[in-house]
mmCIF file of C-alpha atoms in Angstrom:
data_model
loop_
_atom_site.group_PDB
_atom_site.id
_atom_site.type_symbol
_atom_site.label_atom_id
_atom_site.label_comp_id
_atom_site.label_asym_id
_atom_site.label_seq_id
_atom_site.Cartn_x
_atom_site.Cartn_y
_atom_site.Cartn_z
ATOM 1 C CA GLU B 210 58.865 18.632 -46.589
ATOM 2 C CA VAL B 211 55.772 20.079 -47.709
ATOM 3 C CA GLN B 212 52.322 18.632 -47.043
ATOM 4 C CA LEU B 213 48.728 19.847 -47.768
ATOM 5 C CA VAL B 214 46.100 18.574 -46.150
ATOM 6 C CA GLU B 215 42.724 19.188 -46.637
ATOM 7 C CA SER B 216 39.359 18.908 -44.494
ATOM 8 C CA GLY B 217 35.687 19.898 -44.162
ATOM 9 C CA GLY B 218 34.386 16.970 -46.462
ATOM 10 C CA GLY B 219 31.382 15.005 -45.596
ATOM 11 C CA LEU B 220 28.009 14.005 -46.360
ATOM 12 C CA VAL B 221 26.067 17.101 -47.755
ATOM 13 C CA GLN B 222 22.290 16.945 -48.895
ATOM 14 C CA PRO B 223 21.329 17.877 -52.312
ATOM 15 C CA GLY B 224 21.442 22.021 -52.708
ATOM 16 C CA GLY B 225 23.205 22.543 -49.471
ATOM 17 C CA SER B 226 26.240 23.897 -48.906
ATOM 18 C CA LEU B 227 30.073 22.701 -47.968
ATOM 19 C CA ARG B 228 33.413 24.601 -47.059
ATOM 20 C CA LEU B 229 36.565 22.550 -47.847
ATOM 21 C CA SER B 230 39.788 23.711 -46.108
ATOM 22 C CA CYS B 231 43.488 22.944 -47.169
ATOM 23 C CA ALA B 232 46.471 23.278 -44.788
ATOM 24 C CA ALA B 233 49.784 24.135 -45.575
ATOM 25 C CA SER B 234 53.369 23.369 -44.496
ATOM 26 C CA GLY B 235 56.508 22.751 -45.153
ATOM 27 C CA PHE B 236 57.269 25.453 -47.647
ATOM 28 C CA THR B 237 55.971 29.496 -48.456
ATOM 29 C CA PHE B 238 52.508 29.363 -48.616
ATOM 30 C CA SER B 239 52.145 33.006 -49.587
ATOM 31 C CA GLY B 240 55.025 32.745 -52.698
ATOM 32 C CA TYR B 241 52.731 29.639 -54.456
ATOM 33 C CA GLU B 242 49.511 29.151 -56.857
ATOM 34 C CA VAL B 243 47.441 26.888 -55.911
ATOM 35 C CA ASN B 244 44.169 24.333 -56.887
ATOM 36 C CA TRP B 245 41.423 22.558 -55.860
ATOM 37 C CA VAL B 246 41.466 19.349 -58.856
ATOM 38 C CA ARG B 247 38.877 16.509 -57.636
ATOM 39 C CA GLN B 248 37.598 12.995 -58.825
ATOM 40 C CA ALA B 249 35.123 11.402 -58.878
ATOM 41 C CA PRO B 250 34.537 8.180 -57.422
ATOM 42 C CA GLY B 251 36.099 5.517 -60.513
ATOM 43 C CA LYS B 252 36.847 8.906 -62.600
ATOM 44 C CA GLY B 253 39.585 10.670 -63.959
ATOM 45 C CA LEU B 254 40.619 13.912 -62.602
ATOM 46 C CA GLU B 255 38.635 17.531 -62.969
ATOM 47 C CA TRP B 256 40.485 20.717 -62.979
ATOM 48 C CA VAL B 257 38.044 22.964 -60.335
ATOM 49 C CA SER B 258 39.530 26.013 -59.710
ATOM 50 C CA TYR B 259 42.874 27.989 -59.499
ATOM 51 C CA ILE B 260 44.319 31.013 -57.273
ATOM 52 C CA SER B 261 47.481 33.072 -58.150
ATOM 53 C CA SER B 262 49.517 33.616 -54.666
ATOM 54 C CA SER B 263 48.361 37.014 -53.873
ATOM 55 C CA GLY B 264 44.589 35.862 -54.937
ATOM 56 C CA GLY B 265 44.355 38.512 -57.398
ATOM 57 C CA ALA B 266 43.996 35.899 -60.326
ATOM 58 C CA ILE B 267 41.079 33.155 -60.053
ATOM 59 C CA TYR B 268 40.056 31.148 -62.158
ATOM 60 C CA TYR B 269 36.944 28.699 -62.620
ATOM 61 C CA ALA B 270 35.470 25.110 -64.238
ATOM 62 C CA ASP B 271 32.629 26.120 -66.222
ATOM 63 C CA SER B 272 31.072 23.049 -64.081
ATOM 64 C CA VAL B 273 31.176 24.971 -60.810
ATOM 65 C CA LYS B 274 31.024 28.522 -62.136
ATOM 66 C CA GLY B 275 29.237 30.822 -59.640
ATOM 67 C CA ARG B 276 28.662 27.888 -57.055
ATOM 68 C CA PHE B 277 31.823 27.733 -55.807
ATOM 69 C CA THR B 278 34.395 30.028 -54.824
ATOM 70 C CA ILE B 279 37.899 29.555 -53.946
ATOM 71 C CA SER B 280 40.182 31.561 -51.471
ATOM 72 C CA ARG B 281 43.087 31.606 -49.741
ATOM 73 C CA ASP B 282 44.252 33.125 -45.820
ATOM 74 C CA ASN B 283 48.277 34.013 -46.426
ATOM 75 C CA ALA B 284 48.945 34.592 -43.286
ATOM 76 C CA LYS B 285 46.955 30.911 -42.144
ATOM 77 C CA SER B 286 48.929 29.098 -44.876
ATOM 78 C CA SER B 287 45.080 27.416 -45.879
ATOM 79 C CA LEU B 288 42.926 27.103 -48.770
ATOM 80 C CA TYR B 289 39.431 27.477 -49.153
ATOM 81 C CA LEU B 290 37.130 25.980 -51.433
ATOM 82 C CA GLN B 291 32.877 27.433 -50.602
ATOM 83 C CA MET B 292 30.780 25.124 -52.193
ATOM 84 C CA ASN B 293 26.797 25.822 -52.614
ATOM 85 C CA SER B 294 24.179 24.005 -54.607
ATOM 86 C CA LEU B 295 25.846 21.513 -54.704
ATOM 87 C CA GLY B 296 24.022 18.352 -56.511
ATOM 88 C CA ALA B 297 24.826 14.867 -57.303
ATOM 89 C CA GLU B 298 27.348 15.774 -59.624
ATOM 90 C CA ASP B 299 29.842 17.347 -57.158
ATOM 91 C CA THR B 300 30.175 13.974 -55.701
ATOM 92 C CA ALA B 301 33.847 13.155 -55.461
ATOM 93 C CA VAL B 302 37.236 13.209 -53.520
ATOM 94 C CA TYR B 303 38.559 16.714 -53.995
ATOM 95 C CA TYR B 304 42.472 17.244 -53.583
ATOM 96 C CA CYS B 305 44.204 20.452 -53.300
ATOM 97 C CA ALA B 306 47.346 21.200 -55.424
ATOM 98 C CA ARG B 307 50.417 23.193 -54.950
ATOM 99 C CA ILE B 308 51.776 24.478 -58.600
ATOM 100 C CA SER B 309 55.922 24.389 -58.358
ATOM 101 C CA ARG B 310 56.940 27.916 -59.345
ATOM 102 C CA GLY B 311 59.539 26.818 -61.511
ATOM 103 C CA ILE B 312 57.951 24.216 -64.089
ATOM 104 C CA HIS B 313 54.160 26.084 -63.239
ATOM 105 C CA TYR B 314 52.428 21.935 -63.286
ATOM 106 C CA PHE B 315 51.009 20.647 -60.253
ATOM 107 C CA ASP B 316 54.138 18.832 -57.904
ATOM 108 C CA TYR B 317 52.377 18.133 -54.432
ATOM 109 C CA TRP B 318 49.058 17.645 -53.861
ATOM 110 C CA GLY B 319 47.244 16.403 -50.579
ATOM 111 C CA GLN B 320 45.893 13.313 -49.351
ATOM 112 C CA GLY B 321 41.838 14.243 -50.760
ATOM 113 C CA THR B 322 38.417 15.008 -48.775
ATOM 114 C CA LEU B 323 35.831 13.419 -49.593
ATOM 115 C CA VAL B 324 32.675 15.476 -50.434
ATOM 116 C CA THR B 325 29.781 12.707 -51.067
ATOM 117 C CA VAL B 326 26.220 15.196 -52.072
ATOM 118 C CA SER B 327 22.847 12.291 -51.218
ATOM 119 C CA SER B 328 19.779 12.839 -49.673
ATOM 120 C CA GLU C 22 37.806 24.179 -73.758
ATOM 121 C CA ILE C 23 40.278 21.986 -75.248
ATOM 122 C CA VAL C 24 39.675 18.009 -74.403
ATOM 123 C CA LEU C 25 42.752 16.137 -74.379
ATOM 124 C CA THR C 26 42.053 12.649 -75.079
ATOM 125 C CA GLN C 27 44.046 9.714 -74.372
ATOM 126 C CA SER C 28 44.084 5.800 -75.282
ATOM 127 C CA PRO C 29 43.909 2.908 -75.562
ATOM 128 C CA ALA C 30 41.614 3.691 -72.120
ATOM 129 C CA THR C 31 43.493 0.220 -70.642
ATOM 130 C CA LEU C 32 46.421 -0.947 -71.608
ATOM 131 C CA SER C 33 47.298 -5.047 -70.624
ATOM 132 C CA LEU C 34 51.310 -5.643 -70.679
ATOM 133 C CA SER C 35 53.339 -7.633 -68.496
ATOM 134 C CA PRO C 36 56.622 -6.172 -66.809
ATOM 135 C CA GLY C 37 59.239 -6.070 -68.658
ATOM 136 C CA GLU C 38 57.620 -4.681 -71.666
ATOM 137 C CA ARG C 39 57.303 -1.209 -73.329
ATOM 138 C CA ALA C 40 53.841 0.451 -72.694
ATOM 139 C CA THR C 41 53.117 3.601 -74.864
ATOM 140 C CA LEU C 42 51.297 5.684 -74.191
ATOM 141 C CA SER C 43 48.799 8.812 -76.590
ATOM 142 C CA CYS C 44 47.018 11.938 -75.585
ATOM 143 C CA ARG C 45 45.477 13.863 -78.622
ATOM 144 C CA ALA C 46 44.326 17.749 -78.137
ATOM 145 C CA SER C 47 41.259 18.811 -79.650
ATOM 146 C CA GLN C 48 43.754 22.255 -80.230
ATOM 147 C CA SER C 49 47.773 23.165 -79.921
ATOM 148 C CA VAL C 50 49.079 22.875 -75.864
ATOM 149 C CA ASN C 51 52.338 24.137 -77.738
ATOM 150 C CA SER C 52 53.910 21.698 -75.248
ATOM 151 C CA TYR C 53 52.235 22.538 -72.302
ATOM 152 C CA LEU C 54 51.476 19.186 -71.326
ATOM 153 C CA ALA C 55 52.491 16.804 -67.966
ATOM 154 C CA TRP C 56 51.513 13.350 -67.090
ATOM 155 C CA TYR C 57 50.682 11.778 -63.702
ATOM 156 C CA GLN C 58 50.628 8.642 -62.960
ATOM 157 C CA GLN C 59 47.882 7.953 -60.034
ATOM 158 C CA LYS C 60 47.599 4.738 -57.867
ATOM 159 C CA PRO C 61 44.201 3.621 -56.341
ATOM 160 C CA GLY C 62 43.481 5.414 -52.738
ATOM 161 C CA GLN C 63 46.647 8.012 -54.103
ATOM 162 C CA ALA C 64 46.972 11.140 -54.842
ATOM 163 C CA PRO C 65 48.797 12.081 -58.608
ATOM 164 C CA ARG C 66 52.247 12.252 -59.110
ATOM 165 C CA LEU C 67 53.689 14.240 -61.617
ATOM 166 C CA LEU C 68 56.135 11.985 -63.986
ATOM 167 C CA ILE C 69 56.095 14.517 -67.064
ATOM 168 C CA TYR C 70 56.070 17.815 -67.667
ATOM 169 C CA ASP C 71 56.188 20.237 -70.448
ATOM 170 C CA ALA C 72 55.494 17.158 -72.328
ATOM 171 C CA SER C 73 59.591 15.846 -72.251
ATOM 172 C CA LYS C 74 61.133 16.441 -68.994
ATOM 173 C CA ARG C 75 61.120 14.199 -66.133
ATOM 174 C CA ALA C 76 59.867 15.459 -62.888
ATOM 175 C CA THR C 77 62.649 15.201 -60.077
ATOM 176 C CA GLY C 78 63.135 11.848 -59.230
ATOM 177 C CA ILE C 79 61.276 10.246 -61.850
ATOM 178 C CA PRO C 80 63.126 6.558 -63.321
ATOM 179 C CA ASP C 81 64.678 7.518 -67.041
ATOM 180 C CA ARG C 82 62.220 4.506 -67.485
ATOM 181 C CA PHE C 83 59.869 6.605 -68.327
ATOM 182 C CA SER C 84 59.881 9.638 -71.380
ATOM 183 C CA GLY C 85 57.707 12.090 -73.325
ATOM 184 C CA SER C 86 57.444 13.181 -76.623
ATOM 185 C CA GLY C 87 55.152 15.210 -78.761
ATOM 186 C CA SER C 88 53.943 18.882 -78.890
ATOM 187 C CA GLY C 89 50.947 20.484 -80.492
ATOM 188 C CA THR C 90 48.137 18.527 -80.704
ATOM 189 C CA ASP C 91 49.943 14.534 -80.101
ATOM 190 C CA PHE C 92 51.894 13.162 -77.364
ATOM 191 C CA THR C 93 53.015 9.751 -76.175
ATOM 192 C CA LEU C 94 54.288 9.040 -72.876
ATOM 193 C CA ASN C 95 57.067 6.277 -72.954
ATOM 194 C CA ILE C 96 57.890 3.556 -70.392
ATOM 195 C CA SER C 97 60.749 1.050 -71.634
ATOM 196 C CA SER C 98 60.229 -1.455 -69.587
ATOM 197 C CA LEU C 99 57.709 -2.071 -67.771
ATOM 198 C CA GLU C 100 58.415 -2.312 -63.023
ATOM 199 C CA PRO C 101 55.812 -4.065 -60.711
ATOM 200 C CA GLU C 102 55.317 -0.517 -59.166
ATOM 201 C CA ASP C 103 53.775 1.156 -62.639
ATOM 202 C CA PHE C 104 50.813 -0.782 -63.447
ATOM 203 C CA ALA C 105 48.644 2.681 -62.497
ATOM 204 C CA VAL C 106 46.024 4.911 -64.318
ATOM 205 C CA TYR C 107 48.222 7.671 -66.548
ATOM 206 C CA TYR C 108 46.802 11.251 -66.909
ATOM 207 C CA CYS C 109 47.471 14.014 -69.633
ATOM 208 C CA HIS C 110 46.838 17.378 -68.942
ATOM 209 C CA GLN C 111 47.101 20.840 -70.518
ATOM 210 C CA ARG C 112 48.194 23.710 -68.957
ATOM 211 C CA SER C 113 47.968 26.150 -72.437
ATOM 212 C CA ASN C 114 44.557 27.521 -71.837
ATOM 213 C CA TRP C 115 42.007 27.835 -69.430
ATOM 214 C CA PRO C 116 40.227 26.184 -67.948
ATOM 215 C CA ARG C 117 43.322 23.682 -67.788
ATOM 216 C CA THR C 118 42.161 19.758 -68.331
ATOM 217 C CA PHE C 119 43.076 16.724 -67.707
ATOM 218 C CA GLY C 120 42.708 13.448 -70.302
ATOM 219 C CA GLN C 121 40.424 10.358 -69.319
ATOM 220 C CA GLY C 122 43.187 8.276 -68.385
ATOM 221 C CA THR C 123 44.904 5.205 -69.405
ATOM 222 C CA LYS C 124 45.086 2.104 -66.945
ATOM 223 C CA VAL C 125 48.072 0.177 -67.665
ATOM 224 C CA GLU C 126 47.320 -3.417 -66.131
ATOM 225 C CA ILE C 127 49.490 -6.514 -65.351
ATOM 226 C CA LYS C 128 48.094 -8.962 -68.427
#
């Protein structure tokens, strides 16, 4: 069974940093592109970042570029998101989402981890 | 950035009725558009990809159409479990974007 389990969320002060993790299981992680997608409370979905299967290609939303860094460790079947200079606008549930190799859309999502930026 | 505009924001319907949801792109996305369903407290679920192809396990009451800039998601006869928020999403260009969502609520 494919599983994506996020962790690392919590309460952080404005200007602070946080590192999210996503542990993958039930599939060969190294063969898949993965993303971070977030959802502010009561709001819609916002794509945050993408990383290719090898880590050689990376993209970011303009809203996080220069502050967030996506990475992966294929040996550990894990995805990461280093978030720096956090602001209230970054408060959201953060999901990791796998891209299907066949159809190239998000086919599996984690349950999400909540990041709250507040003093 | 490609902006996806969904309409209406809210659709109030009864079970058994037909739902028609719209998604308009600010520039052509060809057929690289998907629809996701999200229920409260849950992650999104892929329904339709490449504008008109149903994802694995999705009932045939869900159908998608369109290409270029105008897309439609139809639910032929609403079941109780279909009341949720629906998002369109494009993978034509970076950055990837989502529409703001259409909530299908029970009338």
